[in-house]
PDB file of C-alpha atoms in Angstrom:
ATOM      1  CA  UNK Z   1      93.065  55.681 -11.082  1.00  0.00           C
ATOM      2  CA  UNK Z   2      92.715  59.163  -9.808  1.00  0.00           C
ATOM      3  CA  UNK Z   3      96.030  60.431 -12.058  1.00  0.00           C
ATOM      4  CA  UNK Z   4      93.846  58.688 -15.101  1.00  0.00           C
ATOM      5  CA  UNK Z   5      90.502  60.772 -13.760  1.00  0.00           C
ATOM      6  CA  UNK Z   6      92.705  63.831 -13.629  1.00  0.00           C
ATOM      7  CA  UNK Z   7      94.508  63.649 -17.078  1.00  0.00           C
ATOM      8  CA  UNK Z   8      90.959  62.769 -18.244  1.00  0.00           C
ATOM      9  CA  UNK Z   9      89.707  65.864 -16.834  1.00  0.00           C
ATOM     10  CA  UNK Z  10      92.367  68.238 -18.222  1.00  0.00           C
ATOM     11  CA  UNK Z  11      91.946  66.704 -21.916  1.00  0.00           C
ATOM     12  CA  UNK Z  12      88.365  67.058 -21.764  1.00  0.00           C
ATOM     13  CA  UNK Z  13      88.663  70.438 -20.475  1.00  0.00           C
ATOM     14  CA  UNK Z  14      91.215  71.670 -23.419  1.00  0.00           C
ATOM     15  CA  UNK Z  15      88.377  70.211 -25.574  1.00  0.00           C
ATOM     16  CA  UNK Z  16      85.761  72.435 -24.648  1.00  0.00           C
ATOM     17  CA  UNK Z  17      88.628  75.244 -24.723  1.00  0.00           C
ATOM     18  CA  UNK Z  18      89.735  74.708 -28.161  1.00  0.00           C
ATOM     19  CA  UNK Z  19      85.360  74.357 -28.782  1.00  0.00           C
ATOM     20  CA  UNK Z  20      85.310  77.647 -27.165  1.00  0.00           C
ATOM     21  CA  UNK Z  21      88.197  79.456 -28.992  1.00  0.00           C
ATOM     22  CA  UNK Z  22      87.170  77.854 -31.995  1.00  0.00           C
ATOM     23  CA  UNK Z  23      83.097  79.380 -31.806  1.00  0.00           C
ATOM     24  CA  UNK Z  24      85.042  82.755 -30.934  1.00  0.00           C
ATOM     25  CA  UNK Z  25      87.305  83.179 -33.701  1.00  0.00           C
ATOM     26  CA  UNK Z  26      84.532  81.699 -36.291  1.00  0.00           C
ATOM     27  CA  UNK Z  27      82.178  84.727 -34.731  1.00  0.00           C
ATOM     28  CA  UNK Z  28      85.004  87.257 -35.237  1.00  0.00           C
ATOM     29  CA  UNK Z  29      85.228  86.262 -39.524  1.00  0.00           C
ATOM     30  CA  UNK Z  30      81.289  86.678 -39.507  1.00  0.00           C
ATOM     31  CA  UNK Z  31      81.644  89.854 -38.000  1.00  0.00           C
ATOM     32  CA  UNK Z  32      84.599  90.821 -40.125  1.00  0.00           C
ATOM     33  CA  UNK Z  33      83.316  89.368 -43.450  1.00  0.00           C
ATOM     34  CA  UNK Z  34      79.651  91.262 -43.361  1.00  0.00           C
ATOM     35  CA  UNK Z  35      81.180  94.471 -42.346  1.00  0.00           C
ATOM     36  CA  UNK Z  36      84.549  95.265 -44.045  1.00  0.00           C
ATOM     37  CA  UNK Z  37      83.165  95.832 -47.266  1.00  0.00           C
ATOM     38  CA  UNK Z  38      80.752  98.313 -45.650  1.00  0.00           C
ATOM     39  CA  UNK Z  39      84.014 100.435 -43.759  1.00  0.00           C
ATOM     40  CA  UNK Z  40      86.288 100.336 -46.998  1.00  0.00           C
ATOM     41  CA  UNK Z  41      86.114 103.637 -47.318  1.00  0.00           C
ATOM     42  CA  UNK Z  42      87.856 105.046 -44.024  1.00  0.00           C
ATOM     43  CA  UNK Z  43      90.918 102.885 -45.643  1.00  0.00           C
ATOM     44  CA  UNK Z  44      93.172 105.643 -47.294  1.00  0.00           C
ATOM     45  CA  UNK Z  45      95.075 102.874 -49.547  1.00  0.00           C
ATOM     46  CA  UNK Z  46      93.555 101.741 -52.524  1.00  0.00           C
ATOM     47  CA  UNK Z  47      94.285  98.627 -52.398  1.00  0.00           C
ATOM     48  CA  UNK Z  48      93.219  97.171 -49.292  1.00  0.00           C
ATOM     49  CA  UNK Z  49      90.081  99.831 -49.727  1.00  0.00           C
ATOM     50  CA  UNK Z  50      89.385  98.246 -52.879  1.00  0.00           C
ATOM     51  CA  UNK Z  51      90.136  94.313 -51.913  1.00  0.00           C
ATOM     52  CA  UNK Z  52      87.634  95.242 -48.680  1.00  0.00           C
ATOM     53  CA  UNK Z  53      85.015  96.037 -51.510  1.00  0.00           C
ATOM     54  CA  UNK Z  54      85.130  92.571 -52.633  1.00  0.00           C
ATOM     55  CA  UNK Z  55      84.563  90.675 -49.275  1.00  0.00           C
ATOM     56  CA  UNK Z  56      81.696  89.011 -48.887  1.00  0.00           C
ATOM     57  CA  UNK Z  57      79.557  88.055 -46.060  1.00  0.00           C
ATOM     58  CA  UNK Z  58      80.304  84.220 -45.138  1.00  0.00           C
ATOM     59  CA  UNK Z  59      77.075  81.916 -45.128  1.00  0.00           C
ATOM     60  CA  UNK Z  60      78.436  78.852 -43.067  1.00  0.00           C
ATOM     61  CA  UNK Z  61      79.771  80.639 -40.048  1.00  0.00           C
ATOM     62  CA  UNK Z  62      76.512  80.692 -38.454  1.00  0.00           C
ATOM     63  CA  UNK Z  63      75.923  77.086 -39.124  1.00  0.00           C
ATOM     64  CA  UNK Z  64      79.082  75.972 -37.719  1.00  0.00           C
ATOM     65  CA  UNK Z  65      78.699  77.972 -34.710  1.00  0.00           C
ATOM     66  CA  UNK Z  66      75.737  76.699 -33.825  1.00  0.00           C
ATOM     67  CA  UNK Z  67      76.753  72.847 -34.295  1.00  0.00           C
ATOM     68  CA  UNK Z  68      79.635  73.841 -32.694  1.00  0.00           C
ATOM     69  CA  UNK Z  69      77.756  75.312 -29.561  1.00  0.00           C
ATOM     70  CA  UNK Z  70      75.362  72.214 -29.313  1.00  0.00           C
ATOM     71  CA  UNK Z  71      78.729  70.148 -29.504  1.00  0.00           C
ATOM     72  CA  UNK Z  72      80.073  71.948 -26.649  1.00  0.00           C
ATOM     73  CA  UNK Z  73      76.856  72.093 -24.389  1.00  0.00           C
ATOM     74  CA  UNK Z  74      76.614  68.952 -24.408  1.00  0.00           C
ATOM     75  CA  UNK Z  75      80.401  67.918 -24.405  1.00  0.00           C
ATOM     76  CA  UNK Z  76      80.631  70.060 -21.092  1.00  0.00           C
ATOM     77  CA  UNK Z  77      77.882  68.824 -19.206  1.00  0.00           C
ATOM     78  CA  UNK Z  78      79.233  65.331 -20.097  1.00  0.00           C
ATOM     79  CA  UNK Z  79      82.708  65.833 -18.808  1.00  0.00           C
ATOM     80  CA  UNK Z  80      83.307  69.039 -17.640  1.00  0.00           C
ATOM     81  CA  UNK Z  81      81.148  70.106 -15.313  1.00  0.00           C
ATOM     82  CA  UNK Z  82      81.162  68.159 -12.047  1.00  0.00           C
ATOM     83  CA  UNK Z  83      78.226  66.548 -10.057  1.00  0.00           C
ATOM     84  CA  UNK Z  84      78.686  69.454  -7.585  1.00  0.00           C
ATOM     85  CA  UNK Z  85      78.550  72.254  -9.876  1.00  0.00           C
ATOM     86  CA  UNK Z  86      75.049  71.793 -10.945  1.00  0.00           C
ATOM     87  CA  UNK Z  87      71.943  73.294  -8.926  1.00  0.00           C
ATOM     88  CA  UNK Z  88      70.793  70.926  -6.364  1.00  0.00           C
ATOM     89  CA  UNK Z  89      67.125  71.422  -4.583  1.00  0.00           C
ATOM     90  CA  UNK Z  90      68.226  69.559  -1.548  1.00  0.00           C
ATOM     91  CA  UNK Z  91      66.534  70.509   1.576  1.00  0.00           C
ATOM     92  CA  UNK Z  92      64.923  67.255   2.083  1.00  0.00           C
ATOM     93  CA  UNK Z  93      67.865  65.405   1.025  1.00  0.00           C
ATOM     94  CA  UNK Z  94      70.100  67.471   3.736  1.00  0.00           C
ATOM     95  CA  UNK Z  95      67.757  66.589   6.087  1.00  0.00           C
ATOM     96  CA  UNK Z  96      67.661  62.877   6.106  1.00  0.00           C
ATOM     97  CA  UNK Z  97      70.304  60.986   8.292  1.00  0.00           C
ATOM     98  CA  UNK Z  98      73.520  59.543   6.344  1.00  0.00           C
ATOM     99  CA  UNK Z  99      71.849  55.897   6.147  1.00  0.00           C
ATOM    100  CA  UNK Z 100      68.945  57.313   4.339  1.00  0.00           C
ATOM    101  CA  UNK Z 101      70.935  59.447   2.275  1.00  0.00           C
ATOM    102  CA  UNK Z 102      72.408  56.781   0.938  1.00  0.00           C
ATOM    103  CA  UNK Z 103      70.133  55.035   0.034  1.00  0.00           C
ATOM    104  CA  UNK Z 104      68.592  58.446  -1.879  1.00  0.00           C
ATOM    105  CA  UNK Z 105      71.418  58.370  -3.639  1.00  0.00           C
ATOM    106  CA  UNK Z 106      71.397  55.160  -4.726  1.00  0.00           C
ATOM    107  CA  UNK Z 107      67.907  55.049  -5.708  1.00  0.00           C
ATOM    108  CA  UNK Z 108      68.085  58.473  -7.419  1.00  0.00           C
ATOM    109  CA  UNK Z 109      70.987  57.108  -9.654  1.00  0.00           C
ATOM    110  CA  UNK Z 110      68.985  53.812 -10.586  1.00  0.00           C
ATOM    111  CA  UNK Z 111      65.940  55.716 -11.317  1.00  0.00           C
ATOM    112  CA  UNK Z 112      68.452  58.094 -13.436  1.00  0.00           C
ATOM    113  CA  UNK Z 113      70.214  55.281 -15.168  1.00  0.00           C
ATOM    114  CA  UNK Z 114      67.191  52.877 -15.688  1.00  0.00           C
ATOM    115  CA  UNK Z 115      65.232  56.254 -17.647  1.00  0.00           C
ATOM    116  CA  UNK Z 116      68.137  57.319 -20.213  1.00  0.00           C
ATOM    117  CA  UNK Z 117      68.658  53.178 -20.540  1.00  0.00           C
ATOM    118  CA  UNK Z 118      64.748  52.793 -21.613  1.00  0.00           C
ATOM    119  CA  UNK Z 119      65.212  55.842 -23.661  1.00  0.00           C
ATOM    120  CA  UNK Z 120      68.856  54.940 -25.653  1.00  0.00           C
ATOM    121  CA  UNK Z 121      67.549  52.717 -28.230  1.00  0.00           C
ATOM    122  CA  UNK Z 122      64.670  54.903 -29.820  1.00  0.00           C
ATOM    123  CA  UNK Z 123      66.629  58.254 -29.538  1.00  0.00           C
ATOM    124  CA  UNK Z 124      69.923  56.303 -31.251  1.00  0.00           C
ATOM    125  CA  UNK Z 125      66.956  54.988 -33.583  1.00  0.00           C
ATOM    126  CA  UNK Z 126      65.756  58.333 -33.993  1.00  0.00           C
ATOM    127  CA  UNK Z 127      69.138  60.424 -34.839  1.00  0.00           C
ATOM    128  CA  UNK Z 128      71.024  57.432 -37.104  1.00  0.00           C
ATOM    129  CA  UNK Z 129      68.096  55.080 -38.292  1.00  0.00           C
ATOM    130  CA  UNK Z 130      65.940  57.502 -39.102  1.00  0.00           C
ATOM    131  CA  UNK Z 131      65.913  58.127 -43.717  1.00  0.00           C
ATOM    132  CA  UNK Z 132      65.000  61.711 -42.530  1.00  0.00           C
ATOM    133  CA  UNK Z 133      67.780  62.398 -40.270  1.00  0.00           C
ATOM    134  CA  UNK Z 134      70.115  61.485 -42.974  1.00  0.00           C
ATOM    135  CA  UNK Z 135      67.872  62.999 -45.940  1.00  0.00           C
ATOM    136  CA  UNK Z 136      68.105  66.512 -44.089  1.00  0.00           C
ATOM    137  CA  UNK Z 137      71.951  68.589 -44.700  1.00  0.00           C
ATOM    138  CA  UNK Z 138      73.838  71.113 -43.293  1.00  0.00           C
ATOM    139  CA  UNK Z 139      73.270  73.366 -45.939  1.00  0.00           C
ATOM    140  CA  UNK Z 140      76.161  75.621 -45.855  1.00  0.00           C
ATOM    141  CA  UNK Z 141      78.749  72.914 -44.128  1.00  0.00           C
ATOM    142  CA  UNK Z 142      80.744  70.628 -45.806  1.00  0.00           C
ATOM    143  CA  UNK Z 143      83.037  67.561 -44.973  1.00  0.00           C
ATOM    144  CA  UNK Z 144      86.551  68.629 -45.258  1.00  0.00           C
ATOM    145  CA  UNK Z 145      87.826  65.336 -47.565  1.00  0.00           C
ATOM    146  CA  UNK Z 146      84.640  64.646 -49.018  1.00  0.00           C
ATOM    147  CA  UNK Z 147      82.969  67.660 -49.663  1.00  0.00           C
ATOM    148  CA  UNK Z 148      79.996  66.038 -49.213  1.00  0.00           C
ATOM    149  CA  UNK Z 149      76.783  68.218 -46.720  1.00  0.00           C
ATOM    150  CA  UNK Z 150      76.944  67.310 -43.343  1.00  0.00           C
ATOM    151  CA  UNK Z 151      73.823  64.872 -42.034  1.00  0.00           C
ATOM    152  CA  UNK Z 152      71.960  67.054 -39.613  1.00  0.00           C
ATOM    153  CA  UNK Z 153      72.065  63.917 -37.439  1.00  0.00           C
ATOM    154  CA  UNK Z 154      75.623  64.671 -36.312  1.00  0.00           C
ATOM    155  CA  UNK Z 155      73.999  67.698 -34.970  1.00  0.00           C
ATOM    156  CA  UNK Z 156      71.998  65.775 -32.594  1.00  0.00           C
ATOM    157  CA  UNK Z 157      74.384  63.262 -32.034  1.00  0.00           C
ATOM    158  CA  UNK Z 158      75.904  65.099 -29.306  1.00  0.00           C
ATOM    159  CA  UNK Z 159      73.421  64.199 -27.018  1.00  0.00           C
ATOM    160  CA  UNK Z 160      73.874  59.982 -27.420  1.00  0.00           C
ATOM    161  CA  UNK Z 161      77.249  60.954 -25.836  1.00  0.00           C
ATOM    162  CA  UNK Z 162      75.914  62.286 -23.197  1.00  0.00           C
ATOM    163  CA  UNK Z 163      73.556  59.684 -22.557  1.00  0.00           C
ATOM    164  CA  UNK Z 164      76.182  57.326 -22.322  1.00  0.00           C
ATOM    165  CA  UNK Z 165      78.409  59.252 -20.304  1.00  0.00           C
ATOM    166  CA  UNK Z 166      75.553  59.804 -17.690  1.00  0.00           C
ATOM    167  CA  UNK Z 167      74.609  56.548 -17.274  1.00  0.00           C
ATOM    168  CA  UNK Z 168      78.443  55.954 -16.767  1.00  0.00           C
ATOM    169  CA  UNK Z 169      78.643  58.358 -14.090  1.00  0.00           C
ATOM    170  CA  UNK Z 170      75.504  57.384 -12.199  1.00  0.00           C
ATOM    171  CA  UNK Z 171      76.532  53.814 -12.524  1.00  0.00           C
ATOM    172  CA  UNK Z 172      79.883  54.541 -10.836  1.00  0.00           C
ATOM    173  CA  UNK Z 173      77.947  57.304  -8.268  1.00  0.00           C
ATOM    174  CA  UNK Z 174      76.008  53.845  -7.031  1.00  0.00           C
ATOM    175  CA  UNK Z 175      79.072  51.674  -6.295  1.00  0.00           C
ATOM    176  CA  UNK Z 176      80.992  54.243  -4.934  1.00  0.00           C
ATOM    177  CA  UNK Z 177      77.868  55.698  -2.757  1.00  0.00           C
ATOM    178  CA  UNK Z 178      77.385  52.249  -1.436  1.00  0.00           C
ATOM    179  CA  UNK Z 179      80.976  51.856  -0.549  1.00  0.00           C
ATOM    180  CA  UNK Z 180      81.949  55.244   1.014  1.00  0.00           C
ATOM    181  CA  UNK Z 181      78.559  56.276   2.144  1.00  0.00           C
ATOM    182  CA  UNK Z 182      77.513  59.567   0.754  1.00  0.00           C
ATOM    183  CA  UNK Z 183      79.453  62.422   0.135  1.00  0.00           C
ATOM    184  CA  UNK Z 184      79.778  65.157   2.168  1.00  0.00           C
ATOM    185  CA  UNK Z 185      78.489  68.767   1.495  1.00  0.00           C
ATOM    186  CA  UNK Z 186      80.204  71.985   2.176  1.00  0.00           C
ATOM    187  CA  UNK Z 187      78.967  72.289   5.765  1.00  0.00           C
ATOM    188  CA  UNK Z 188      79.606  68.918   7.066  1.00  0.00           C
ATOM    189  CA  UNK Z 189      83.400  69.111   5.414  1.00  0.00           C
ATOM    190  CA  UNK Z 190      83.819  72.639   7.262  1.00  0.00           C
ATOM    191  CA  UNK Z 191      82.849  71.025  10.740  1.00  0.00           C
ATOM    192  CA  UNK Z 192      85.285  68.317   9.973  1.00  0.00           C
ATOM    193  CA  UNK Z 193      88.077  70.751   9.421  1.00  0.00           C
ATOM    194  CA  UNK Z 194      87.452  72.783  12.053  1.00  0.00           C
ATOM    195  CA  UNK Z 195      87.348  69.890  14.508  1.00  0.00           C
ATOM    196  CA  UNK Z 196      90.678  68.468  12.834  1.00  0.00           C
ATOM    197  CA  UNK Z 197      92.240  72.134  13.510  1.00  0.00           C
ATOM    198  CA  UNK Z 198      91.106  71.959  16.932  1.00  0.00           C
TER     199      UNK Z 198
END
């Protein structure tokens, strides 16, 4: 299980990578594309000077880069970024003894799944059944087979995945909370070292 969690981790990780590289290298034609033709003239050959002239400034790169960003923000915080990475206001919660920390956990993670649960079917009904959603294009994308605009639904859609993906993790937080007993922060796992070394 944990070589499947770690293979898991490193494909999801080139993902957002690629994402990443991808967003970069779309930027660099929109920067190239609005300013070559305005630069032709430090060329000294003629023709590259002159084929400069006729470049254009590229409409879609902006669009793509920004369904591309939403993509990845999402994409990350679904399966990149751990539960200890994020901020955590936990005073209280450090506080409490391991029994009731526990249970914080567990009812955090309920609270947590039962919320995005009660909200999954109208936001899924409000990204792919609404005539709007599907009614309203991309302007300046295009499917690469088709040709066809791209629904600006599949610009939202980013977030059902990470719906799903957080109620999968909380779900799997609660049975392994209630098994193991909560995990440990950074202090309590340098006391345990240091007691180990000693």
């Amino acid at each position: 299980m944990q070589n499947f969690a770690k293979w898991l981790t490193r494909g999801c990780e080139f993902i957002a990578a690629m994402i990443l590289a991808a967003i970069f290298l779309i930027f660099l034609l929109q920067i190239f594309a609005r300013y070559t033709s305005k630069i032709a003239w430090l060329m000294p050959n003629e023709q590259i000077s002159n084929w400069m002239l006729t470049v254009e400034p590229v409409g879609w790169t902006i669009n793509l880069i920004s369904l591309l960003w939403v993509w990845l923000i999402f994409f990350g915080c679904s399966f990149v970024v751990r539960e200890r990475d994020h901020v955590k206001f936990d005073i209280l919660y450090r506080a409490l003894p391991e029994h009731l920390r526990r249970i914080a956990i567990i009812v955090v993670s309920l609270i947590t799944i039962f919320v995005l649960l009660w909200s999954f079917l109208p936001t899924w009904d409000s990204i792919f059944g609404s005539r709007l959603m599907d009614l309203k294009k991309i302007q300046t994308l295009r499917m690469p087979i088709t040709g066809d605009k791209i629904p600006i639904k599949w610009l939202f859609a980013s977030y059902i995945t990470l719906m799903i993906v957080v109620i999968l993790r909380y779900a799997w937080n609660c049975f392994e909370v209630s098994i193991k007993g909560p995990p440990k922060n950074t202090i309590e796992e340098f006391s345990t070292t240091q007691k180990d070394d000693t």
